[in-house]
XYZ file of C-alpha atoms in Angstrom:
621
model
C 5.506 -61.050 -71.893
C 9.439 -61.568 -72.978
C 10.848 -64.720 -72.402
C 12.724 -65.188 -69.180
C 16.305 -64.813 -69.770
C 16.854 -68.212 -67.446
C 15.034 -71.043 -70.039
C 17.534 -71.338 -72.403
C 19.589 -72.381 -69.367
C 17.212 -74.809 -67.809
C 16.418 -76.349 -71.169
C 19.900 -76.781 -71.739
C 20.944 -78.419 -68.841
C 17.198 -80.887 -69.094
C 18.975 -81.306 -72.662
C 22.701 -82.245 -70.931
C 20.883 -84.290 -67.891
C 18.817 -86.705 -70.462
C 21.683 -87.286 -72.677
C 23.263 -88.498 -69.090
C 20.270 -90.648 -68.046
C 20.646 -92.294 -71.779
C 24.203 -93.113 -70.811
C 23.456 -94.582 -66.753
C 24.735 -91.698 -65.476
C 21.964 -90.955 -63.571
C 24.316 -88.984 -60.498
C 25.397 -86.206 -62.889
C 21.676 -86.127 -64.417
C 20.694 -85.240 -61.079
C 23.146 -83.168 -60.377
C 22.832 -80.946 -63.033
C 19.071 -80.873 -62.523
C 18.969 -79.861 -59.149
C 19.252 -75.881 -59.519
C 17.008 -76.251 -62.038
C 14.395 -77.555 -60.027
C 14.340 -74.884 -57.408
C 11.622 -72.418 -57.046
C 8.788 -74.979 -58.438
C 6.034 -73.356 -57.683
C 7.027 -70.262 -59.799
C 8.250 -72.080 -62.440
C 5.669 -74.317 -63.374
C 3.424 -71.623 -64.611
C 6.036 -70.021 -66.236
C 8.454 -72.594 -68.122
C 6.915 -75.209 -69.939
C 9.459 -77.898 -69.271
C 9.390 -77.676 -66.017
C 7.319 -80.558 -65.168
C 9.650 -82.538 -66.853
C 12.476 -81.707 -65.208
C 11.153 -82.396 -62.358
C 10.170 -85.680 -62.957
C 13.356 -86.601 -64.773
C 15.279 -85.324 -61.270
C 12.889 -87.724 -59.463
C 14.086 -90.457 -61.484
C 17.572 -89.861 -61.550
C 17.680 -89.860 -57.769
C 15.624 -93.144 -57.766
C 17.896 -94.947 -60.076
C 21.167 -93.545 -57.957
C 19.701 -94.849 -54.835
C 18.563 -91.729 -53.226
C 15.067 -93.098 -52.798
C 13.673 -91.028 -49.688
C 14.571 -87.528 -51.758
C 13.516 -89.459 -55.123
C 10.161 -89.650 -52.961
C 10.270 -86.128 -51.532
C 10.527 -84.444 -55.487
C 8.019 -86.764 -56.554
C 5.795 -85.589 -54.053
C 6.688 -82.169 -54.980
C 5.464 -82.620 -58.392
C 2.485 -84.170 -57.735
C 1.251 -81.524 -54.916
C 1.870 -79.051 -58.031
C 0.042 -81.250 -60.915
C -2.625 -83.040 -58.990
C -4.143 -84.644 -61.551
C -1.301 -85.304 -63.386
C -1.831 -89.269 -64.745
C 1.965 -90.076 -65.142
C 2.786 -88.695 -61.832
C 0.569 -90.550 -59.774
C 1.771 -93.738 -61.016
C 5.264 -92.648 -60.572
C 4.544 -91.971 -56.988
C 3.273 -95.466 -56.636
C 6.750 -97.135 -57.994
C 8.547 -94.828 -55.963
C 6.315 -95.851 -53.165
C 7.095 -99.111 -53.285
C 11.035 -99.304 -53.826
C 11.395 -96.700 -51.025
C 9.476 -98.228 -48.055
C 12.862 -97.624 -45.939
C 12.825 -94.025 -46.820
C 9.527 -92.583 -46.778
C 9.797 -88.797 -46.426
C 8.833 -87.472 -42.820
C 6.335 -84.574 -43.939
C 2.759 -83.534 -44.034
C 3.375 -82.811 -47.802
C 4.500 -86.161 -48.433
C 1.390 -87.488 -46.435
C -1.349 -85.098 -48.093
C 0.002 -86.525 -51.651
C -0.213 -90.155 -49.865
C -4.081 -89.618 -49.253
C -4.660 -88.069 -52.455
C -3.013 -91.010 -54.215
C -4.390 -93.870 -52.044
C -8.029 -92.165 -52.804
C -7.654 -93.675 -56.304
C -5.357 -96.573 -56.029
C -6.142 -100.006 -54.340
C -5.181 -99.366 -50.671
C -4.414 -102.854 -49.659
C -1.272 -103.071 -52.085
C 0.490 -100.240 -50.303
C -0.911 -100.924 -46.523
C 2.580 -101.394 -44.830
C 3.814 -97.917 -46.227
C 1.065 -96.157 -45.037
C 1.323 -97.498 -42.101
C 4.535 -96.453 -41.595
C 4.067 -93.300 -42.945
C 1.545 -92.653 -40.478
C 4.658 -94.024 -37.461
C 6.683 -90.979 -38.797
C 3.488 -88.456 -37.891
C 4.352 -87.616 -34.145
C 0.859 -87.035 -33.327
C -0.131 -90.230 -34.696
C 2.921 -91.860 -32.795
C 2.472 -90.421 -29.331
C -1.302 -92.039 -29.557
C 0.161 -94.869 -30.651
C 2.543 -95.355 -28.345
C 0.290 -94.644 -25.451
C -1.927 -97.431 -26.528
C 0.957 -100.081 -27.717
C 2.303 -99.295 -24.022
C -0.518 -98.604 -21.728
C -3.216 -101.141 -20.159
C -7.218 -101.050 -20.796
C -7.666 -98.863 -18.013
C -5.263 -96.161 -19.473
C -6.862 -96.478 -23.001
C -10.476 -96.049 -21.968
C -9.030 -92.788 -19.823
C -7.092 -91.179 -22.667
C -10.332 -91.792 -24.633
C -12.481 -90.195 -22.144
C -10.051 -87.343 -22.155
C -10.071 -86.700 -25.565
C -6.511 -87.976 -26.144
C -6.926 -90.272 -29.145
C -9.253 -88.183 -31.067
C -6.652 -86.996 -33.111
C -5.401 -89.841 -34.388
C -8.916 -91.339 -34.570
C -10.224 -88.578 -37.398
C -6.717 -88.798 -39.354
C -8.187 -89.026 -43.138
C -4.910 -91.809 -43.723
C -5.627 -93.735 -41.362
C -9.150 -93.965 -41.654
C -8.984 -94.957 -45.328
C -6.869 -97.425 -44.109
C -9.006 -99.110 -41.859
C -11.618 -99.111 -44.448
C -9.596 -100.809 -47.011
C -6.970 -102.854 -46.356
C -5.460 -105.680 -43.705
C -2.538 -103.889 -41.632
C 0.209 -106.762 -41.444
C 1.931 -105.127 -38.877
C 1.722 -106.637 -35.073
C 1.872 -103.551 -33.239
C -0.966 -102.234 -34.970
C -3.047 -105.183 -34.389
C -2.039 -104.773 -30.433
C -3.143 -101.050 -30.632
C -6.270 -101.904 -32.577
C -7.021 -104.301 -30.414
C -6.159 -102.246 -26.857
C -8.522 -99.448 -28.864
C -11.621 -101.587 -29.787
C -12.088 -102.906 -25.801
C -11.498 -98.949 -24.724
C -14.368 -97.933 -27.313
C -16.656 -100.849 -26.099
C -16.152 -100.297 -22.222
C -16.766 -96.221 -22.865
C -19.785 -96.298 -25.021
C -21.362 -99.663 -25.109
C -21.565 -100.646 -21.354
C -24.274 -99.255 -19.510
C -23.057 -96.891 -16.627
C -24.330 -94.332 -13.799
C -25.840 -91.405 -15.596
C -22.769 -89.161 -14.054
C -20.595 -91.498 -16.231
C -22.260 -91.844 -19.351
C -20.081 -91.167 -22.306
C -21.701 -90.505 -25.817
C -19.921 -90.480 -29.175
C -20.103 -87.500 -31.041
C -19.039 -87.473 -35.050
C -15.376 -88.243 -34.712
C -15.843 -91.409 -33.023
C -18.383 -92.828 -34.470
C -16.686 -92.549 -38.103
C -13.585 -93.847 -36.506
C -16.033 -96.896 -35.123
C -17.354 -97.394 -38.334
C -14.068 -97.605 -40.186
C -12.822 -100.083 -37.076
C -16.204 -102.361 -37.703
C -14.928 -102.151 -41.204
C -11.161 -103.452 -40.764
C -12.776 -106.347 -37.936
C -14.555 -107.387 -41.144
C -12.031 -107.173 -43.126
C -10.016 -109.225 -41.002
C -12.995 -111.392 -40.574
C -13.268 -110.635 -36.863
C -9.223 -112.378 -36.603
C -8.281 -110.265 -33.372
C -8.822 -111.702 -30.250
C -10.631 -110.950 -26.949
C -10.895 -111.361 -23.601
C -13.494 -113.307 -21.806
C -15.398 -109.744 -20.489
C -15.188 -108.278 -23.999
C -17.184 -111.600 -24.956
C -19.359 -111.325 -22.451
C -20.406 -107.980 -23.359
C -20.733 -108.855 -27.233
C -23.006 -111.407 -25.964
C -25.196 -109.175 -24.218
C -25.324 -106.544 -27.405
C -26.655 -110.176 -29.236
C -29.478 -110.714 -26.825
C -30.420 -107.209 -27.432
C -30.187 -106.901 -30.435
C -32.368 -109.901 -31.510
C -35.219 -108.632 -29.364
C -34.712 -104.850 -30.177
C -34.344 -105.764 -34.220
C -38.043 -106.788 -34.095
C -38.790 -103.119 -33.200
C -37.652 -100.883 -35.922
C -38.412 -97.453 -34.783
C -36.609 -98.306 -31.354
C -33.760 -95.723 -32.201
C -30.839 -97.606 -30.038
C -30.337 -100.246 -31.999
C -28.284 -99.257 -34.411
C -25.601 -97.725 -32.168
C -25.800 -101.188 -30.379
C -25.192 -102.662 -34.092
C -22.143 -100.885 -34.590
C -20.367 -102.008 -31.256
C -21.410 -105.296 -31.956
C -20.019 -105.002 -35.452
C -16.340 -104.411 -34.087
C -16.738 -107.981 -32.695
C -19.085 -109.931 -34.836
C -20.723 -109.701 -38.661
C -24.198 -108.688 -38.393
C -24.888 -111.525 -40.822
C -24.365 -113.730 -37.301
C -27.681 -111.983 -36.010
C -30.416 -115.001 -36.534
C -33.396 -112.350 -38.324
C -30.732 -111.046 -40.781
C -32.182 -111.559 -43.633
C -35.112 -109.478 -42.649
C -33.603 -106.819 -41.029
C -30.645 -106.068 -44.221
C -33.319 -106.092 -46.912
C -35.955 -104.087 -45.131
C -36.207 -100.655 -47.075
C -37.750 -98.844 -44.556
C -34.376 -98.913 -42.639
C -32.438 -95.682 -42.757
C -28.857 -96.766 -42.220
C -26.351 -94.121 -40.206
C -23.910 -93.307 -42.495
C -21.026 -95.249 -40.185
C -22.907 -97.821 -40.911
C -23.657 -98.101 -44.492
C -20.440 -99.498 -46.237
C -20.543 -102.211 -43.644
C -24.894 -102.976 -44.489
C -23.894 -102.989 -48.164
C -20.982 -105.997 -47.836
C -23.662 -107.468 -45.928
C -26.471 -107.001 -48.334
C -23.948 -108.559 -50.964
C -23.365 -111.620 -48.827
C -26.901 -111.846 -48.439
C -27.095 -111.969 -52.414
C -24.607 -114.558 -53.203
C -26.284 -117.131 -50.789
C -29.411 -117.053 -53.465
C -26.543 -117.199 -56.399
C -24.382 -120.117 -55.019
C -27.753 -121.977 -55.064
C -27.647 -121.381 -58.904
C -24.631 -122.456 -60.019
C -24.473 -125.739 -62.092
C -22.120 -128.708 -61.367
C -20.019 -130.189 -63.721
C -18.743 -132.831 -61.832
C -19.263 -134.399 -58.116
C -17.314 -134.331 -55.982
C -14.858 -137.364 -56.044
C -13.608 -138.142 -52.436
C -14.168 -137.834 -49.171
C -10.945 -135.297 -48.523
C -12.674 -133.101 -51.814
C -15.808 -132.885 -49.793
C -13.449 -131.684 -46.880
C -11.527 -129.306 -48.467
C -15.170 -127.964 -50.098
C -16.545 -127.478 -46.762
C -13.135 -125.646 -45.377
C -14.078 -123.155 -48.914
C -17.836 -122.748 -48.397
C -16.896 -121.761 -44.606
C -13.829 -119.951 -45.290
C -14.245 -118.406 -48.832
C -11.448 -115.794 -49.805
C -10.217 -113.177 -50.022
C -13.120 -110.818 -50.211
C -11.101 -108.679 -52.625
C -12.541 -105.262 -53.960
C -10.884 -104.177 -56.637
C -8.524 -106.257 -59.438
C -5.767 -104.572 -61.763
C -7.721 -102.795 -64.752
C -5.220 -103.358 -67.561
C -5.562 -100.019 -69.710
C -5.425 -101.838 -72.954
C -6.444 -105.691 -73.519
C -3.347 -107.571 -75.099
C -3.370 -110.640 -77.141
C -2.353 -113.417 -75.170
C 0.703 -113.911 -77.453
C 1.818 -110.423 -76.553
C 1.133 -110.883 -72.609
C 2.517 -114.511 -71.821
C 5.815 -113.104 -73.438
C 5.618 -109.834 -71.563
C 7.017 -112.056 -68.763
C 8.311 -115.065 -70.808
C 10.491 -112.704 -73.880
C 11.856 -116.786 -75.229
C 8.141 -118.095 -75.608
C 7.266 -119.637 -79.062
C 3.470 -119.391 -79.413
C 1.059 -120.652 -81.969
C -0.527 -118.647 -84.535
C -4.072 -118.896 -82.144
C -2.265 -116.932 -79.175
C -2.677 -113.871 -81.633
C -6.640 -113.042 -81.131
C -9.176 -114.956 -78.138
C -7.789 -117.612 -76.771
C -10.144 -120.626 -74.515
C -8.583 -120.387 -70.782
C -9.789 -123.043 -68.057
C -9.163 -121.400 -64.550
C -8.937 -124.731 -62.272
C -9.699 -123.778 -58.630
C -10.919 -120.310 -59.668
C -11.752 -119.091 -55.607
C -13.404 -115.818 -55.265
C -12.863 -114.762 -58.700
C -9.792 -112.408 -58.383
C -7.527 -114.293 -61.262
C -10.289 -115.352 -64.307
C -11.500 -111.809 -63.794
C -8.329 -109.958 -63.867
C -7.545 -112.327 -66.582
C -9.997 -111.506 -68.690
C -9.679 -107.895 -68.134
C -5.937 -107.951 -69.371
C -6.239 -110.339 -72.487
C -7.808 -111.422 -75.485
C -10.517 -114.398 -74.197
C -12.852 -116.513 -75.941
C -14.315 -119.593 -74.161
C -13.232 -118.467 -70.454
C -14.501 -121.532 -67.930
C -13.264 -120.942 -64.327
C -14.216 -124.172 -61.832
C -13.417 -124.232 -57.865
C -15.187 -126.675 -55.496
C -16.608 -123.981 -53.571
C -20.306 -122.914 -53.992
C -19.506 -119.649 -52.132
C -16.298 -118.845 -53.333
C -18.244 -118.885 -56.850
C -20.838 -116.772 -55.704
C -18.396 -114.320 -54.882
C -16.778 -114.598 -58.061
C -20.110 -114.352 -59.995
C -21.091 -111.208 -58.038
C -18.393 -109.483 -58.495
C -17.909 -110.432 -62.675
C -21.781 -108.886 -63.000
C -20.821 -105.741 -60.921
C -17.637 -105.411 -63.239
C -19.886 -106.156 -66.391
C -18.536 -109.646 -66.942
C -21.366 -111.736 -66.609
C -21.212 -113.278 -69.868
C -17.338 -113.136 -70.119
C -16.528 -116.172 -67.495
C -18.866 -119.174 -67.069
C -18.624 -120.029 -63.471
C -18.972 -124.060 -62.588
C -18.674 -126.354 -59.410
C -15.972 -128.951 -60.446
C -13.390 -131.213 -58.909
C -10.199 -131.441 -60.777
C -10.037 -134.935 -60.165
C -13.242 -136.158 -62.036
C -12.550 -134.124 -65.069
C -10.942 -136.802 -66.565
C -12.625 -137.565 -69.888
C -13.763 -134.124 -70.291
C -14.350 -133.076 -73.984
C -13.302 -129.621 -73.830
C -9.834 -128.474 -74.485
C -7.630 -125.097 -73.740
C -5.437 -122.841 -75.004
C -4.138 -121.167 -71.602
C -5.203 -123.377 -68.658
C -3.896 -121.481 -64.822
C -4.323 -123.877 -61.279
C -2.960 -121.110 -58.872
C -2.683 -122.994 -55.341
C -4.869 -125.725 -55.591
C -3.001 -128.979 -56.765
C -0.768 -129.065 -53.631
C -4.415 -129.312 -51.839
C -5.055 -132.317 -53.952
C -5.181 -136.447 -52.786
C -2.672 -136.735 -55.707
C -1.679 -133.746 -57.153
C 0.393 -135.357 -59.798
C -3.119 -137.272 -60.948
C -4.696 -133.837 -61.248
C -1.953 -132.097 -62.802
C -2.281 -135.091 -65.713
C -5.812 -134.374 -66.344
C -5.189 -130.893 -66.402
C -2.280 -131.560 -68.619
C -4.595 -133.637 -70.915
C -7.127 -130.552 -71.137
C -4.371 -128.574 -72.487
C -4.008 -128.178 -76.136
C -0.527 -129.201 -77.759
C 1.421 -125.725 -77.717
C -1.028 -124.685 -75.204
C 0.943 -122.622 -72.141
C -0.276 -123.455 -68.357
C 0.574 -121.515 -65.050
C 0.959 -123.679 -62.285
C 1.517 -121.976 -58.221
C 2.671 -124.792 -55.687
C 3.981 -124.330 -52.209
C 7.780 -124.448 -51.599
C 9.167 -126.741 -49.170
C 11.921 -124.501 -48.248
C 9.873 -121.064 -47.732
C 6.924 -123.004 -45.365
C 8.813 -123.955 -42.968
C 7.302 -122.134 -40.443
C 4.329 -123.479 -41.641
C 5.020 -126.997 -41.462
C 5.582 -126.472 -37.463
C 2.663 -124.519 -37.077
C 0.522 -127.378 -38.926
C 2.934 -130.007 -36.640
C 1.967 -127.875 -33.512
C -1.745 -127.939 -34.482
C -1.893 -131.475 -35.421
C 0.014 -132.492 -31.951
C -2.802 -130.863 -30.266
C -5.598 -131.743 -32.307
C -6.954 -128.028 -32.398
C -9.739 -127.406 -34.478
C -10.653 -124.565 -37.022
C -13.454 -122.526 -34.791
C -13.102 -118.792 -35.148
C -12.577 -119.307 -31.223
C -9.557 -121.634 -31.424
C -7.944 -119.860 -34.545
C -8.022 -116.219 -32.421
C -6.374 -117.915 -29.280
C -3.742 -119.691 -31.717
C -3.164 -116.301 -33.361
C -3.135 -113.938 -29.952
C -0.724 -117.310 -28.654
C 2.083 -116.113 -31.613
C 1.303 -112.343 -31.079
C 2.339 -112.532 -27.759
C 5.121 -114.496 -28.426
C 4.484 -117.777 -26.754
C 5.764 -120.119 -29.580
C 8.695 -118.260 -30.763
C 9.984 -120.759 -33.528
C 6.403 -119.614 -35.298
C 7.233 -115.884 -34.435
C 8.126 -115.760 -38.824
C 4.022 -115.871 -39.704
C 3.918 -112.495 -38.501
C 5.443 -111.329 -41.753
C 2.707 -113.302 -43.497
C -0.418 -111.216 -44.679
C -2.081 -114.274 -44.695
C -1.859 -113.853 -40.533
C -4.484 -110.648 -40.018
C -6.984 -112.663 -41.706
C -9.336 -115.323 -40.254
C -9.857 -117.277 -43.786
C -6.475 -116.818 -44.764
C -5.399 -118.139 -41.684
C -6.643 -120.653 -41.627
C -5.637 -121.572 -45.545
C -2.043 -120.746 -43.934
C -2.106 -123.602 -41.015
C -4.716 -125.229 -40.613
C -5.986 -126.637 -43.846
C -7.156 -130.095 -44.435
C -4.638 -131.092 -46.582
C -1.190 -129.611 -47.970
C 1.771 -130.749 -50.211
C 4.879 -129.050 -50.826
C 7.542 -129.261 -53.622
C 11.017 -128.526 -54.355
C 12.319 -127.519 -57.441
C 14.028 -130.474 -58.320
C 10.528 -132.576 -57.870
C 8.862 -130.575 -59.664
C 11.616 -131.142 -62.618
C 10.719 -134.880 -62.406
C 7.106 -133.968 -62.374
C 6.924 -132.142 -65.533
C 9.217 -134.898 -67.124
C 6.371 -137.244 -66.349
C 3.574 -135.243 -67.514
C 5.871 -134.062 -70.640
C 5.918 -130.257 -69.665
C 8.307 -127.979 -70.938
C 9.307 -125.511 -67.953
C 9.626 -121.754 -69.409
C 10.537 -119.129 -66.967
C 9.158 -118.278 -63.319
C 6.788 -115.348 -62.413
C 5.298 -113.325 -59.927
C 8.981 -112.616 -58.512
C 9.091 -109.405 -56.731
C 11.917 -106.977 -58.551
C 14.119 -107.064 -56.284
C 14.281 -110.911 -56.149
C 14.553 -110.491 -60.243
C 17.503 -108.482 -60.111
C 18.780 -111.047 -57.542
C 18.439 -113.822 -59.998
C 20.299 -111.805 -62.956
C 22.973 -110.975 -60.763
C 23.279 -114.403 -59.772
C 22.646 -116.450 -63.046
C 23.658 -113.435 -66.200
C 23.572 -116.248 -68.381
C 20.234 -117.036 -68.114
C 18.613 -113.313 -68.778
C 14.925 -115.359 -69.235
C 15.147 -117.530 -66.513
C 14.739 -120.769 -68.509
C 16.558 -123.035 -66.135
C 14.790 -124.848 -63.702
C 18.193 -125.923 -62.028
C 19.236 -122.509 -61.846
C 15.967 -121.367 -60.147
C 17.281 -124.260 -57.212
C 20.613 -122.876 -57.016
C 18.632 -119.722 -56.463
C 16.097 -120.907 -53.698
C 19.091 -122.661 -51.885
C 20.865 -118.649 -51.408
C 17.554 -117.410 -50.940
C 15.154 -119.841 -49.232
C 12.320 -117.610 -48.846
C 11.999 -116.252 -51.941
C 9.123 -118.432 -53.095
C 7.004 -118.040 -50.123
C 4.474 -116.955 -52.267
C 4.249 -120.084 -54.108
C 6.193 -120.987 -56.889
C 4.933 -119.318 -60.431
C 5.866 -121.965 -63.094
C 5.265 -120.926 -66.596
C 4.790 -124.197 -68.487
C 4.076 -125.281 -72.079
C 3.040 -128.773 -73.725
C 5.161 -129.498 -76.675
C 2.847 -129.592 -80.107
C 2.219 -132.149 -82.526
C 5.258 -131.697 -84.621
């Protein structure tokens, strides 16, 4: 076959568009790519640069602020080259920078699902979500149900009205795996969960009986999923609690009967309300093998069966320490009742890095001992569920890895998890209180306390020990609270504290539902928290036992008393990084701490995620 006449004219304008992305001039590189981009399906098979093209136009669009057509190509290529590695990613980044702009298309929302099959849902929830707003048949349900009472919703679900949007593959993996930090979802979710239980689960005259065929129970199965997920945060109404009652009573008399075939429908309605771990013959019933689960049922028996599990392992795991005070013991028990988050999935780094070459991935100005080149010993101080020593380990060089937390379930979770990733023997998991590891022999290279010192008695006491654990030219990451971005916070905790509320499930729902409906609107901001849609992080957020905050020039004189050197911040989103170098261009690493203030005073919420200090002890010399 002769060549077409046309490649030497694509190639050459690729050529002319790269040589303007090397100089920033990423309008013309996009300009002269966009003929040559036309007709992709044909010329894919036929020119071999093609793909590349196309992806550089996708780029150049992205870097000249076209971000919703940036998105649109993007999508383009990766509908053509499905399995193309490079592509998906790309997606992703455009995914993220162009949540404003997110192309209005079933394309767009086919390569979403195909994408979101293989990536880690719960990173990218709000633009799916929103995606899903731009679908009109997704809207006009969701409209009907943000608008309408509970007698409209059960009627449009007895008339079929909702099944559309209730078997949407998007939304569905949604549900099943991720919090929705939107509150208009929550209110549909919620409106949709009372018209499912007052349809199906309610007994009714025969004439009235309405039975749930395969769309709806999948969709009730992915909604028992997300009231798990959100450990049951979304409130109800006194009849909707009356009627979970009644499902209890029957189910702990019809559990003892396992061929009795209607309990396990009754199960699932119960499970949009309550775990089934809450059922008092649990045990029994989610290890008996003679059970055949219904498949809406399964993913939710699993996390069940797992929870099960790490009740035996959290009687396993050694102490190191006691536990020093009474307000330790508190915060313990607030941990073994509230352990979180139940993550899934963690980052898998494609190659492991020294630690040398990862610390200055973030911190370029870092001077590192020779050590930081191969294993290094990390302590993890207030470890959690797991999520940071096992990332951690997954993304760099480790030798000795000991991760401590006071929490006997929190470190079953994290010991579960490191076996089902094959990391059993990577991480030694211990119960410990920072405070009585004073005098402790050991000492570390890389020692991280992500948001637990400002839950400390004295967190400047426990910051010394940890500082005396660390070995000279040893680097340690440090996340505090910031007095400026918790504002809201601090009223919500005033608010709580005024009124002596308590941390039941009950009282935490009624507090939330209270904000939803906007009844305390200085505390209307925690909406925009993901911390919100989720009953253990909620309560983390507002009503923990004990909280300090910082500012930055605090923490200065902190770190002067413990002799710290401050490098650099991290976790900053990009966009608050390229808000920073605009601001400060003389201080490209982000080495000054008084900067950083300067920084939080123009923008006092950027550190509502905690402040990320990147510290190092100074070394013998």
């Amino acid at each position: 076959m002769s060549q077409n006449p046309q490649f030497p004219v694509w190639s050459r304008l690729l050529g002319e568009s790269m040589q303007a992305m090397r100089q920033h001039h990423y309008g013309r590189a996009a300009a002269l790519l966009r003929s040559v981009v036309g007709n992709g399906s044909r010329k894919v098979r036929l020119w071999p640069h093609y793909r590349q093209a196309l992806a550089n136009f996708a780029f150049a669009l992205y870097r000249n602020g076209d971000v919703g057509e940036a998105l649109a190509y993007q999508t383009q290529l990766l509908l053509t080259l499905p399995n193309d590695v490079e592509a998906r990613g790309n997606f992703l980044l455009l995914l993220k920078a162009g949540d404003a702009h997110l192309p209005d298309s079933a394309e767009f929302r086919r390569a979403l699902r195909s994408v979101m099959a293989q990536s880690d849902v719960s990173e990218y929830a709000l633009e799916i979500a929103r995606s899903l707003l731009k679908d009109s048949v997704f809207r006009q349900a969701f409209e009907l149900l943000l608008s309408g009472d509970d007698k409209q919703a059960v009627s449009a679900l007895r008339q079929g009205r909702l099944r559309a949007m209730m078997q949407m593959p998007l939304f569905l993996l949604l549900l099943r795996g991720s919090l929705i930090p939107l509150p208009a979802f929550e209110t549909v979710l919620r409106r949709l969960r009372k018209a499912l239980l007052l349809t199906y689960a309610v007994p009714a005259k025969a004439a009235e009986i309405a039975r749930p065929g395969k769309v709806e129970w999948e969709f009730i199965g992915a909604l028992a999923r997300y009231s798990w997920l959100t450990e049951y945060a979304i409130a109800e109404d006194e009849q909707e609690t009356a009627i979970v009652g009644l499902l209890r009573r029957q189910l702990d008399i019809g559990l003892s009967l396992p061929s009795e075939p209607a309990w396990q429908p009754a199960l699932a309605y119960h499970s949009l309300y309550r775990s089934g771990l809450d059922l008092s013959d649990c045990r029994a019933l989610f290890t008996q093998a003679s059970v055949v689960w219904k498949p809406y049922l399964q993913p939710l028996v699993k996390e069940w069966q797992a929870c099960l599990a790490e009740r035996i392992l959290a009687a396993d795991i050694e102490s190191l320490t006691g536990i020093g005070s009474e307000l330790s013991e508190q915060v313990r028990r607030q941990y073994e009742e509230n352990p979180f988050p139940r993550w899934q999935r963690d980052p898998i780094a494609h190659q492991r890095l020294s630690a040398g070459r990862w610390l200055t991935g973030f911190a370029p100005g870092l001077h590192l001992p020779r050590e930081f080149d191969g294993p290094v010993n990390v302590l993890s101080a207030g470890c959690g569920t797991g999520l940071e020593p096992i990332s951690l380990v997954r993304q760099i060089q480790t030798g000795r890895y000991l991760a401590i937390d006071l929490s006997r379930a929190s470190l079953a979770y994290a010991r579960r998890m490191a076996k089902q990733l094959g990391l059993a023997d990577a991480i030694d998991f211990k119960q410990a209180d920072i405070t009585q590891l004073d005098g402790f022999k050991e000492r570390f290279d890389l020692i991280t306390a992500s948001g637990v010192l400002h839950h400390l008695e004295n967190p400047l006491a426990g910051w010394r020990i940890l500082t005396g654990l660390l070995k000279p030219d040893g680097i340690m990451l440090v996340s505090l609270y910031s007095e400026a971005a918790r504002q809201t916070v601090v009223r919500a905790r005033r608010l709580i504290a005024e009124n002596n509320w308590q941390p039941t499930p009950a009282r935490m729902r009624q507090f939330r539902q209270a904000i939803l409906n906007g009844e305390h609107e200085e505390l209307k901001p925690l909406l925009q928290w993901r911390d919100f849609y989720n009953l253990s992080m909620f309560r983390d957020l507002v009503f923990h036992v004990n909280e300090h905050r910082y500012s930055l020039p605090q923490i200065e004189q902190q770190l002067a008393e413990l002799g710290l050197r401050f490098v650099t911040m991290r976790g900053l989103t990009m966009p608050l990084q390229a808000l920073y170098q605009a601001g400060f261009p003389q201080d490209p690493g982000g080495t000054d701490l008084a900067n950083w203030a300067r920084f939080e005073e123009q923008q006092p919420n950027a550190f509502a995620s905690m402040y990320g200090l990147v510290l190092q002890k100074p070394g013998r010399d």
